[in-house]
Coordinates of C-alpha atoms and ligand atoms in Angstrom, one line a residue:
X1 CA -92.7 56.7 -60.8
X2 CA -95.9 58.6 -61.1
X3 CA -95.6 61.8 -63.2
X4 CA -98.4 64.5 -63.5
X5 CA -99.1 67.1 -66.7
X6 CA -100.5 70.5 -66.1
X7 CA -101.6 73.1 -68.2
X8 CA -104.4 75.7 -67.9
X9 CA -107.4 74.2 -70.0
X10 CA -105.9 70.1 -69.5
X11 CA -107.5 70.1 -72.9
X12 CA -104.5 70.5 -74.9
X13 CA -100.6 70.9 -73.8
X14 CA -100.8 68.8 -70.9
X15 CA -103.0 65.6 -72.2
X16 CA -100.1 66.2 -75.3
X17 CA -97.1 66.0 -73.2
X18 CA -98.5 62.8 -71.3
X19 CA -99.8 61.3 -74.5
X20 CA -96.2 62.2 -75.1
X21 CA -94.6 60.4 -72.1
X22 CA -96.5 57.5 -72.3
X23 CA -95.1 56.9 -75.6
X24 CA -91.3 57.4 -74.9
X25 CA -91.5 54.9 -71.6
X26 CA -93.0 52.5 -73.6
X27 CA -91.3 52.7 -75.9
X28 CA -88.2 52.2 -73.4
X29 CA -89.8 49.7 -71.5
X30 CA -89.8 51.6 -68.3
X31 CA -93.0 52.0 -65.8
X32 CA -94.0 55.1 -65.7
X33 CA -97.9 56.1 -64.4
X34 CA -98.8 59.3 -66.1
X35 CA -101.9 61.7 -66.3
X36 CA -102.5 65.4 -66.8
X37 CA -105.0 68.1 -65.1
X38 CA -105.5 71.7 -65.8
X39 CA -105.1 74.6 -63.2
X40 CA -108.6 76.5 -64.1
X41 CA -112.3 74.4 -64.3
X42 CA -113.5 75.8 -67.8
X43 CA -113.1 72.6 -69.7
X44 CA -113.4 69.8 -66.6
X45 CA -115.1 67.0 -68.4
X46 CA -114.2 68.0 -71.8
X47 CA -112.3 65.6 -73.9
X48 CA -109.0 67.2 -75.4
X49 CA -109.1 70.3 -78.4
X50 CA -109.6 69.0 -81.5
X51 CA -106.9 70.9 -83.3
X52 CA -104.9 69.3 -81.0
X53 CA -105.9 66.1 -81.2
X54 CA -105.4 66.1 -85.0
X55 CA -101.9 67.7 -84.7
X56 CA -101.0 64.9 -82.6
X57 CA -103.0 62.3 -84.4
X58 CA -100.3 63.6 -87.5
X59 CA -97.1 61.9 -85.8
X60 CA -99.5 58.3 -84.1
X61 CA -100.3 60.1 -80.8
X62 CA -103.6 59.3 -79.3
X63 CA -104.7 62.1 -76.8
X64 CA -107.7 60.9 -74.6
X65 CA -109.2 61.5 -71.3
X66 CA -111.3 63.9 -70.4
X67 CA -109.9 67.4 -68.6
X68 CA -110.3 67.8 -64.6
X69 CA -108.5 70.2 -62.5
X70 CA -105.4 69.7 -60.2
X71 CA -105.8 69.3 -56.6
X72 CA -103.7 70.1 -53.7
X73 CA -103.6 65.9 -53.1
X74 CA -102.7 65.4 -56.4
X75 CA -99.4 67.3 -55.6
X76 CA -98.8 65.1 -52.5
X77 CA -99.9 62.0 -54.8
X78 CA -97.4 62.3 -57.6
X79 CA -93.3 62.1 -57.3
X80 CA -93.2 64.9 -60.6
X81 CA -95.7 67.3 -60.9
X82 CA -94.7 69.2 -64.5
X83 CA -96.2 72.5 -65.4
X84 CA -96.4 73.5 -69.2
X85 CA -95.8 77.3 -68.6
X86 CA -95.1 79.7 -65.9
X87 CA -98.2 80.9 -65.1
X88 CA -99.0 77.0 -64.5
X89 CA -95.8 77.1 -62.4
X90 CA -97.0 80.4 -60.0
X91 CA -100.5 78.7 -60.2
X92 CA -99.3 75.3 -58.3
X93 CA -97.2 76.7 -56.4
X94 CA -99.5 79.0 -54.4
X95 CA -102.0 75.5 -53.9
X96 CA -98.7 73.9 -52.5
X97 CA -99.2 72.1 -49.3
X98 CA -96.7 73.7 -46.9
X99 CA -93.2 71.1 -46.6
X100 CA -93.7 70.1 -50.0
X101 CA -90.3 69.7 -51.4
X102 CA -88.9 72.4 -54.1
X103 CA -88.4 70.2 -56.9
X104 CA -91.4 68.3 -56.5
X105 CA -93.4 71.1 -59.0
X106 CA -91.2 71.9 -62.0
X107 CA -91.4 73.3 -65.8
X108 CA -92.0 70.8 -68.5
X109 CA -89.2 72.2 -70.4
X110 CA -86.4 72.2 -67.8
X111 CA -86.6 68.7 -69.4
X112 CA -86.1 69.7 -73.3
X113 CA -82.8 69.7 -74.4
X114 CA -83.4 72.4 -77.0
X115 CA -85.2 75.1 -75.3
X116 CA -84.5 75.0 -71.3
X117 CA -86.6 76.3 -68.9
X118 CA -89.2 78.1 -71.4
X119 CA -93.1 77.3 -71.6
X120 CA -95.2 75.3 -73.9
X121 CA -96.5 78.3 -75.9
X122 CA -100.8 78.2 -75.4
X123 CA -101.2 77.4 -78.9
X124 CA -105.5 77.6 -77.6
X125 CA -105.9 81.4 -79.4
X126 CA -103.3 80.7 -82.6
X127 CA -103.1 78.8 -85.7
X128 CA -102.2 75.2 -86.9
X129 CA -98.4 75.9 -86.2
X130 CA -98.8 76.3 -82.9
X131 CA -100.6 72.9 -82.2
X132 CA -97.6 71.0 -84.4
X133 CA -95.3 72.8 -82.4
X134 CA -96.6 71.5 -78.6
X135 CA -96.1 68.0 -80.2
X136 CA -92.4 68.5 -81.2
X137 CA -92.0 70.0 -77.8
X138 CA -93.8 67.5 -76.0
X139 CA -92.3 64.7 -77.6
X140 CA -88.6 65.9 -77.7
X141 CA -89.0 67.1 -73.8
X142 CA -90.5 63.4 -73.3
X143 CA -88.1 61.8 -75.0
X144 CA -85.3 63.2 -72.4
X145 CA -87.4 63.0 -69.5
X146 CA -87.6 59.0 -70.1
X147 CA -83.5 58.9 -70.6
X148 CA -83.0 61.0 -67.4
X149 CA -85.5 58.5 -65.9
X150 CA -83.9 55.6 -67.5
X151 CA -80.4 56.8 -66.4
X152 CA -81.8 56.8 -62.3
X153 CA -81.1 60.9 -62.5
X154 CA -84.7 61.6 -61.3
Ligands
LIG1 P1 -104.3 74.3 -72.5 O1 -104.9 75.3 -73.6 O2 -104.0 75.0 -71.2 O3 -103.0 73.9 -73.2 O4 -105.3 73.1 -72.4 C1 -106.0 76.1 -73.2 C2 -107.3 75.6 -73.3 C3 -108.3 76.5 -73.0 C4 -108.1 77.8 -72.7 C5 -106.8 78.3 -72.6 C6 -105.8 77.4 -72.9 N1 -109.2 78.6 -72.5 O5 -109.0 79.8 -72.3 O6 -110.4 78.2 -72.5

């Protein structure tokens, strides 16, 4: 199963929600190849936001990489493509190649348990909270994503 992370910097939510993943399948013991890339260039190269990095560092989450932006291949290349927001979601969609099935692209959170179908709130602009917060997210989201894994559902 390879499984991709996109937000719109890739210097934040998405190398979050794969540091995130990584964690819950190994924790489970399941294969899972992860990575994460950001719908605009701005940051391509750039290792992940500090505030972010310590918000995750808080709970043993190690966010590495450095950002590059998603490609049409990559959406052919991966069996999960997971977009942190709608914007993300629009975004993909319209660099779709044509036949690529529906459920192929979907939102992070139609994953979380708690909070259906809403976005990873941009936390790039706010305060500390908003960092801590992508890590709850991202972990809980994770967390189920591995069980519904786990279970054969996906
Ligand atoms: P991300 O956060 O999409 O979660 O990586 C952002 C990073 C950078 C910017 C916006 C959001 N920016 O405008 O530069």
């Amino acid at each position: 199963m390879r499984i991709l992370m996109v937000c719109l910097g890739n210097i934040c939510r998405s190398p979050t929600a794969e540091a995130a993943l990584r964690e819950a399948a190994d924790e489970a013991g399941i294969d899972i190849e992860v990575d994460s890339a950001g719908t605009g260039a701005w940051h391509v190269g750039n290792p992940p936001d500090e505030r972010m990095t310590a918000a995750a560092r808080e709970v043993g989450l190690t966010l590495d990489g450095a950002a590059r932006q998603v490609t049409p291949e990559d959406l052919d290349d991966y069996d999960l493509v997971l977009a942190m927001d709608l914007e993300n979601l629009r975004d993909l969609r319209s660099i779709a190649p044509t036949g690529l099935p529906d459920d192929r692209i979907r939102l992070f959170r139609s994953f979380d348990p708690e909070g259906p179908d809403e976005d990873v709130p941009d936390p790039y602009y706010g305060g500390p909270r908003g960092f801590s917060d992508v890590v709850t997210m991202a972990r809980r989201t994770a967390g189920e994503l591995v069980r519904r894994i786990d279970a054969g559902e996906l």
